């Protein structure tokens, strides 16, 4: 975090940008793991080709598209400037609302996991996923996922099992 963004965050906090009343608890920043479990349960019931398509869509939705939003102090802006600022933020908010609910999942293809959810590793992982014909999918959640994959698997694990294509 840069000094400028730290100062902006502190200034926004001092000016009441959090909009919390005295004694009000802050809302959770991320949805609960239970929602990820519900997504895995619904996908588990689908036929294999639809499971693969659903996992690809979820993987793309979990990809980080931009860095966290910087806080901005809008109290010094005119009403028109504040309206323009909030209008500029709407596409980001709509994109966030379109993402599936739940925490980020851990994806594993034949024992190799997705390292991060940034675009470059995600694209490489999707290419690897396309090169392997998926024969079976496993969904792990709860204590089992945490015991096997540690804290990275605490939100849930999607395991794709298959055999690599034979090249001539």
PDB file of C-alpha atoms in Angstrom:
ATOM      1  CA  UNK A   1       0.000   0.000   0.000  1.00  0.00           C
ATOM      2  CA  UNK A   2       1.504   3.331  -0.962  1.00  0.00           C
ATOM      3  CA  UNK A   3       1.770   6.265   1.364  1.00  0.00           C
ATOM      4  CA  UNK A   4      -0.767   8.186  -0.728  1.00  0.00           C
ATOM      5  CA  UNK A   5      -3.381   5.443  -0.573  1.00  0.00           C
ATOM      6  CA  UNK A   6      -2.759   4.987   3.166  1.00  0.00           C
ATOM      7  CA  UNK A   7      -3.279   8.701   3.707  1.00  0.00           C
ATOM      8  CA  UNK A   8      -6.406   8.659   1.535  1.00  0.00           C
ATOM      9  CA  UNK A   9      -7.778   5.720   3.512  1.00  0.00           C
ATOM     10  CA  UNK A  10      -7.080   7.427   6.839  1.00  0.00           C
ATOM     11  CA  UNK A  11      -8.601  10.682   5.629  1.00  0.00           C
ATOM     12  CA  UNK A  12     -11.701   8.879   4.409  1.00  0.00           C
ATOM     13  CA  UNK A  13     -11.993   7.044   7.728  1.00  0.00           C
ATOM     14  CA  UNK A  14     -11.628  10.272   9.708  1.00  0.00           C
ATOM     15  CA  UNK A  15     -14.273  11.982   7.594  1.00  0.00           C
ATOM     16  CA  UNK A  16     -16.756   9.189   8.172  1.00  0.00           C
ATOM     17  CA  UNK A  17     -16.529   7.418   4.837  1.00  0.00           C
ATOM     18  CA  UNK A  18     -17.326   4.143   6.546  1.00  0.00           C
ATOM     19  CA  UNK A  19     -20.890   5.382   7.225  1.00  0.00           C
ATOM     20  CA  UNK A  20     -21.254   3.203  10.321  1.00  0.00           C
ATOM     21  CA  UNK A  21     -23.316   4.448  13.227  1.00  0.00           C
ATOM     22  CA  UNK A  22     -21.808   4.382  16.690  1.00  0.00           C
ATOM     23  CA  UNK A  23     -21.745   0.804  17.942  1.00  0.00           C
ATOM     24  CA  UNK A  24     -22.760  -0.660  14.568  1.00  0.00           C
ATOM     25  CA  UNK A  25     -20.723  -3.644  13.458  1.00  0.00           C
ATOM     26  CA  UNK A  26     -18.995  -3.503  10.087  1.00  0.00           C
ATOM     27  CA  UNK A  27     -20.527  -5.830   7.483  1.00  0.00           C
ATOM     28  CA  UNK A  28     -18.503  -8.806   6.336  1.00  0.00           C
ATOM     29  CA  UNK A  29     -16.331  -7.902   3.377  1.00  0.00           C
ATOM     30  CA  UNK A  30     -16.653 -11.344   1.818  1.00  0.00           C
ATOM     31  CA  UNK A  31     -19.652 -13.685   1.687  1.00  0.00           C
ATOM     32  CA  UNK A  32     -19.592 -16.786   3.840  1.00  0.00           C
ATOM     33  CA  UNK A  33     -18.043 -20.104   2.902  1.00  0.00           C
ATOM     34  CA  UNK A  34     -21.513 -21.643   3.154  1.00  0.00           C
ATOM     35  CA  UNK A  35     -22.439 -19.944  -0.117  1.00  0.00           C
ATOM     36  CA  UNK A  36     -19.446 -21.546  -1.835  1.00  0.00           C
ATOM     37  CA  UNK A  37     -20.564 -24.889  -0.423  1.00  0.00           C
ATOM     38  CA  UNK A  38     -24.055 -24.318  -1.843  1.00  0.00           C
ATOM     39  CA  UNK A  39     -22.547 -23.563  -5.269  1.00  0.00           C
ATOM     40  CA  UNK A  40     -20.476 -26.766  -5.131  1.00  0.00           C
ATOM     41  CA  UNK A  41     -23.543 -28.801  -4.121  1.00  0.00           C
ATOM     42  CA  UNK A  42     -25.554 -27.439  -7.043  1.00  0.00           C
ATOM     43  CA  UNK A  43     -22.745 -28.100  -9.557  1.00  0.00           C
ATOM     44  CA  UNK A  44     -22.142 -31.585  -8.152  1.00  0.00           C
ATOM     45  CA  UNK A  45     -25.627 -32.613  -9.342  1.00  0.00           C
ATOM     46  CA  UNK A  46     -24.976 -31.618 -12.975  1.00  0.00           C
ATOM     47  CA  UNK A  47     -23.736 -33.967 -15.720  1.00  0.00           C
ATOM     48  CA  UNK A  48     -19.950 -33.877 -16.268  1.00  0.00           C
ATOM     49  CA  UNK A  49     -19.887 -31.577 -19.350  1.00  0.00           C
ATOM     50  CA  UNK A  50     -22.063 -29.032 -17.547  1.00  0.00           C
ATOM     51  CA  UNK A  51     -19.875 -29.351 -14.438  1.00  0.00           C
ATOM     52  CA  UNK A  52     -16.786 -28.499 -16.498  1.00  0.00           C
ATOM     53  CA  UNK A  53     -18.554 -25.488 -18.036  1.00  0.00           C
ATOM     54  CA  UNK A  54     -19.740 -24.301 -14.608  1.00  0.00           C
ATOM     55  CA  UNK A  55     -16.238 -24.635 -13.133  1.00  0.00           C
ATOM     56  CA  UNK A  56     -14.708 -22.702 -16.065  1.00  0.00           C
ATOM     57  CA  UNK A  57     -17.285 -19.931 -15.570  1.00  0.00           C
ATOM     58  CA  UNK A  58     -16.657 -19.822 -11.818  1.00  0.00           C
ATOM     59  CA  UNK A  59     -12.894 -19.784 -12.357  1.00  0.00           C
ATOM     60  CA  UNK A  60     -13.208 -16.820 -14.706  1.00  0.00           C
ATOM     61  CA  UNK A  61     -15.532 -15.065 -12.255  1.00  0.00           C
ATOM     62  CA  UNK A  62     -13.043 -15.609  -9.418  1.00  0.00           C
ATOM     63  CA  UNK A  63     -10.268 -13.984 -11.469  1.00  0.00           C
ATOM     64  CA  UNK A  64      -9.127 -10.634 -10.144  1.00  0.00           C
ATOM     65  CA  UNK A  65      -9.946  -8.045 -12.788  1.00  0.00           C
ATOM     66  CA  UNK A  66      -8.670  -4.973 -11.012  1.00  0.00           C
ATOM     67  CA  UNK A  67      -6.964  -4.001  -7.792  1.00  0.00           C
ATOM     68  CA  UNK A  68      -9.005  -3.022  -4.732  1.00  0.00           C
ATOM     69  CA  UNK A  69     -10.830   0.269  -5.010  1.00  0.00           C
ATOM     70  CA  UNK A  70      -9.057   3.302  -3.619  1.00  0.00           C
ATOM     71  CA  UNK A  71     -11.025   5.330  -1.124  1.00  0.00           C
ATOM     72  CA  UNK A  72     -11.804   8.881  -2.204  1.00  0.00           C
ATOM     73  CA  UNK A  73     -12.950  11.784  -0.104  1.00  0.00           C
ATOM     74  CA  UNK A  74     -15.996  13.178  -1.880  1.00  0.00           C
ATOM     75  CA  UNK A  75     -17.098  15.647   0.796  1.00  0.00           C
ATOM     76  CA  UNK A  76     -15.020  18.434  -0.784  1.00  0.00           C
ATOM     77  CA  UNK A  77     -16.572  17.883  -4.215  1.00  0.00           C
ATOM     78  CA  UNK A  78     -19.601  19.682  -5.574  1.00  0.00           C
ATOM     79  CA  UNK A  79     -22.866  17.780  -5.948  1.00  0.00           C
ATOM     80  CA  UNK A  80     -22.274  17.377  -9.686  1.00  0.00           C
ATOM     81  CA  UNK A  81     -18.736  16.072  -9.113  1.00  0.00           C
ATOM     82  CA  UNK A  82     -19.971  13.591  -6.481  1.00  0.00           C
ATOM     83  CA  UNK A  83     -22.680  12.368  -8.863  1.00  0.00           C
ATOM     84  CA  UNK A  84     -20.085  11.940 -11.634  1.00  0.00           C
ATOM     85  CA  UNK A  85     -17.777  10.031  -9.269  1.00  0.00           C
ATOM     86  CA  UNK A  86     -20.548   7.659  -8.165  1.00  0.00           C
ATOM     87  CA  UNK A  87     -21.667   7.214 -11.787  1.00  0.00           C
ATOM     88  CA  UNK A  88     -18.095   6.205 -12.701  1.00  0.00           C
ATOM     89  CA  UNK A  89     -18.127   3.579  -9.918  1.00  0.00           C
ATOM     90  CA  UNK A  90     -21.317   1.861 -11.140  1.00  0.00           C
ATOM     91  CA  UNK A  91     -19.702  -0.442 -13.764  1.00  0.00           C
ATOM     92  CA  UNK A  92     -17.364  -1.813 -11.082  1.00  0.00           C
ATOM     93  CA  UNK A  93     -20.243  -2.381  -8.674  1.00  0.00           C
ATOM     94  CA  UNK A  94     -22.293  -4.096 -11.385  1.00  0.00           C
ATOM     95  CA  UNK A  95     -19.357  -6.363 -12.253  1.00  0.00           C
ATOM     96  CA  UNK A  96     -18.960  -7.296  -8.595  1.00  0.00           C
ATOM     97  CA  UNK A  97     -22.690  -8.002  -8.281  1.00  0.00           C
ATOM     98  CA  UNK A  98     -22.548 -10.357 -11.276  1.00  0.00           C
ATOM     99  CA  UNK A  99     -19.911 -12.557  -9.658  1.00  0.00           C
ATOM    100  CA  UNK A 100     -21.034 -15.748  -7.924  1.00  0.00           C
ATOM    101  CA  UNK A 101     -21.518 -15.485  -4.196  1.00  0.00           C
ATOM    102  CA  UNK A 102     -19.096 -17.191  -1.863  1.00  0.00           C
ATOM    103  CA  UNK A 103     -15.394 -17.205  -1.204  1.00  0.00           C
ATOM    104  CA  UNK A 104     -12.672 -17.963  -3.727  1.00  0.00           C
ATOM    105  CA  UNK A 105     -12.211 -21.667  -4.327  1.00  0.00           C
ATOM    106  CA  UNK A 106      -9.009 -23.657  -4.833  1.00  0.00           C
ATOM    107  CA  UNK A 107      -8.838 -25.331  -8.250  1.00  0.00           C
ATOM    108  CA  UNK A 108      -6.705 -28.447  -8.863  1.00  0.00           C
ATOM    109  CA  UNK A 109      -6.118 -30.237 -12.197  1.00  0.00           C
ATOM    110  CA  UNK A 110      -4.387 -33.620 -11.824  1.00  0.00           C
ATOM    111  CA  UNK A 111      -2.586 -32.542  -8.667  1.00  0.00           C
ATOM    112  CA  UNK A 112      -1.496 -29.079  -9.864  1.00  0.00           C
ATOM    113  CA  UNK A 113      -3.303 -26.189  -8.229  1.00  0.00           C
ATOM    114  CA  UNK A 114      -3.969 -22.678  -9.439  1.00  0.00           C
ATOM    115  CA  UNK A 115      -1.357 -20.547  -7.700  1.00  0.00           C
ATOM    116  CA  UNK A 116      -3.243 -17.247  -7.622  1.00  0.00           C
ATOM    117  CA  UNK A 117      -6.421 -15.815  -9.042  1.00  0.00           C
ATOM    118  CA  UNK A 118      -4.735 -13.150 -11.187  1.00  0.00           C
ATOM    119  CA  UNK A 119      -5.341 -13.119 -14.976  1.00  0.00           C
ATOM    120  CA  UNK A 120      -2.033 -14.592 -16.238  1.00  0.00           C
ATOM    121  CA  UNK A 121      -2.016 -17.715 -14.014  1.00  0.00           C
ATOM    122  CA  UNK A 122      -5.753 -18.153 -14.602  1.00  0.00           C
ATOM    123  CA  UNK A 123      -5.297 -18.121 -18.400  1.00  0.00           C
ATOM    124  CA  UNK A 124      -2.453 -20.653 -18.175  1.00  0.00           C
ATOM    125  CA  UNK A 125      -4.563 -22.818 -15.874  1.00  0.00           C
ATOM    126  CA  UNK A 126      -7.538 -22.674 -18.264  1.00  0.00           C
ATOM    127  CA  UNK A 127      -5.269 -23.740 -21.149  1.00  0.00           C
ATOM    128  CA  UNK A 128      -4.037 -26.664 -19.079  1.00  0.00           C
ATOM    129  CA  UNK A 129      -7.626 -27.514 -18.160  1.00  0.00           C
ATOM    130  CA  UNK A 130      -8.569 -27.524 -21.868  1.00  0.00           C
ATOM    131  CA  UNK A 131      -5.668 -29.883 -22.688  1.00  0.00           C
ATOM    132  CA  UNK A 132      -6.895 -32.513 -20.219  1.00  0.00           C
ATOM    133  CA  UNK A 133     -10.098 -34.382 -20.968  1.00  0.00           C
ATOM    134  CA  UNK A 134     -11.861 -34.342 -17.611  1.00  0.00           C
ATOM    135  CA  UNK A 135     -13.037 -37.803 -16.605  1.00  0.00           C
ATOM    136  CA  UNK A 136     -14.174 -37.000 -13.087  1.00  0.00           C
ATOM    137  CA  UNK A 137     -14.646 -34.050 -10.739  1.00  0.00           C
ATOM    138  CA  UNK A 138     -14.456 -33.968  -6.977  1.00  0.00           C
ATOM    139  CA  UNK A 139     -15.676 -31.198  -4.703  1.00  0.00           C
ATOM    140  CA  UNK A 140     -14.230 -30.908  -1.201  1.00  0.00           C
ATOM    141  CA  UNK A 141     -15.341 -28.535   1.513  1.00  0.00           C
ATOM    142  CA  UNK A 142     -15.177 -28.086   5.237  1.00  0.00           C
ATOM    143  CA  UNK A 143     -12.676 -29.831   7.511  1.00  0.00           C
ATOM    144  CA  UNK A 144     -11.769 -32.430   4.860  1.00  0.00           C
ATOM    145  CA  UNK A 145     -10.623 -29.767   2.384  1.00  0.00           C
ATOM    146  CA  UNK A 146      -8.729 -27.917   5.102  1.00  0.00           C
ATOM    147  CA  UNK A 147      -7.034 -31.101   6.333  1.00  0.00           C
ATOM    148  CA  UNK A 148      -5.819 -32.027   2.846  1.00  0.00           C
ATOM    149  CA  UNK A 149      -5.048 -28.607   1.320  1.00  0.00           C
ATOM    150  CA  UNK A 150      -4.503 -26.457   4.412  1.00  0.00           C
ATOM    151  CA  UNK A 151      -5.739 -22.894   4.600  1.00  0.00           C
ATOM    152  CA  UNK A 152      -5.833 -22.637   0.786  1.00  0.00           C
ATOM    153  CA  UNK A 153      -8.593 -25.261   0.739  1.00  0.00           C
ATOM    154  CA  UNK A 154     -10.609 -23.853   3.626  1.00  0.00           C
ATOM    155  CA  UNK A 155     -13.155 -22.203   1.295  1.00  0.00           C
ATOM    156  CA  UNK A 156     -13.596 -25.297  -0.856  1.00  0.00           C
ATOM    157  CA  UNK A 157     -11.647 -27.269  -3.446  1.00  0.00           C
ATOM    158  CA  UNK A 158     -12.608 -28.251  -6.992  1.00  0.00           C
ATOM    159  CA  UNK A 159     -10.529 -31.205  -8.230  1.00  0.00           C
ATOM    160  CA  UNK A 160     -10.525 -32.125 -11.926  1.00  0.00           C
ATOM    161  CA  UNK A 161      -9.205 -35.594 -12.700  1.00  0.00           C
ATOM    162  CA  UNK A 162      -8.404 -36.874 -16.162  1.00  0.00           C
ATOM    163  CA  UNK A 163      -5.642 -38.070 -18.405  1.00  0.00           C
ATOM    164  CA  UNK A 164      -3.525 -35.897 -20.701  1.00  0.00           C
ATOM    165  CA  UNK A 165      -4.077 -36.076 -24.435  1.00  0.00           C
ATOM    166  CA  UNK A 166      -1.688 -38.387 -26.236  1.00  0.00           C
ATOM    167  CA  UNK A 167       0.330 -36.525 -28.843  1.00  0.00           C
ATOM    168  CA  UNK A 168       1.789 -38.207 -31.875  1.00  0.00           C
TER     169      UNK A 168
END
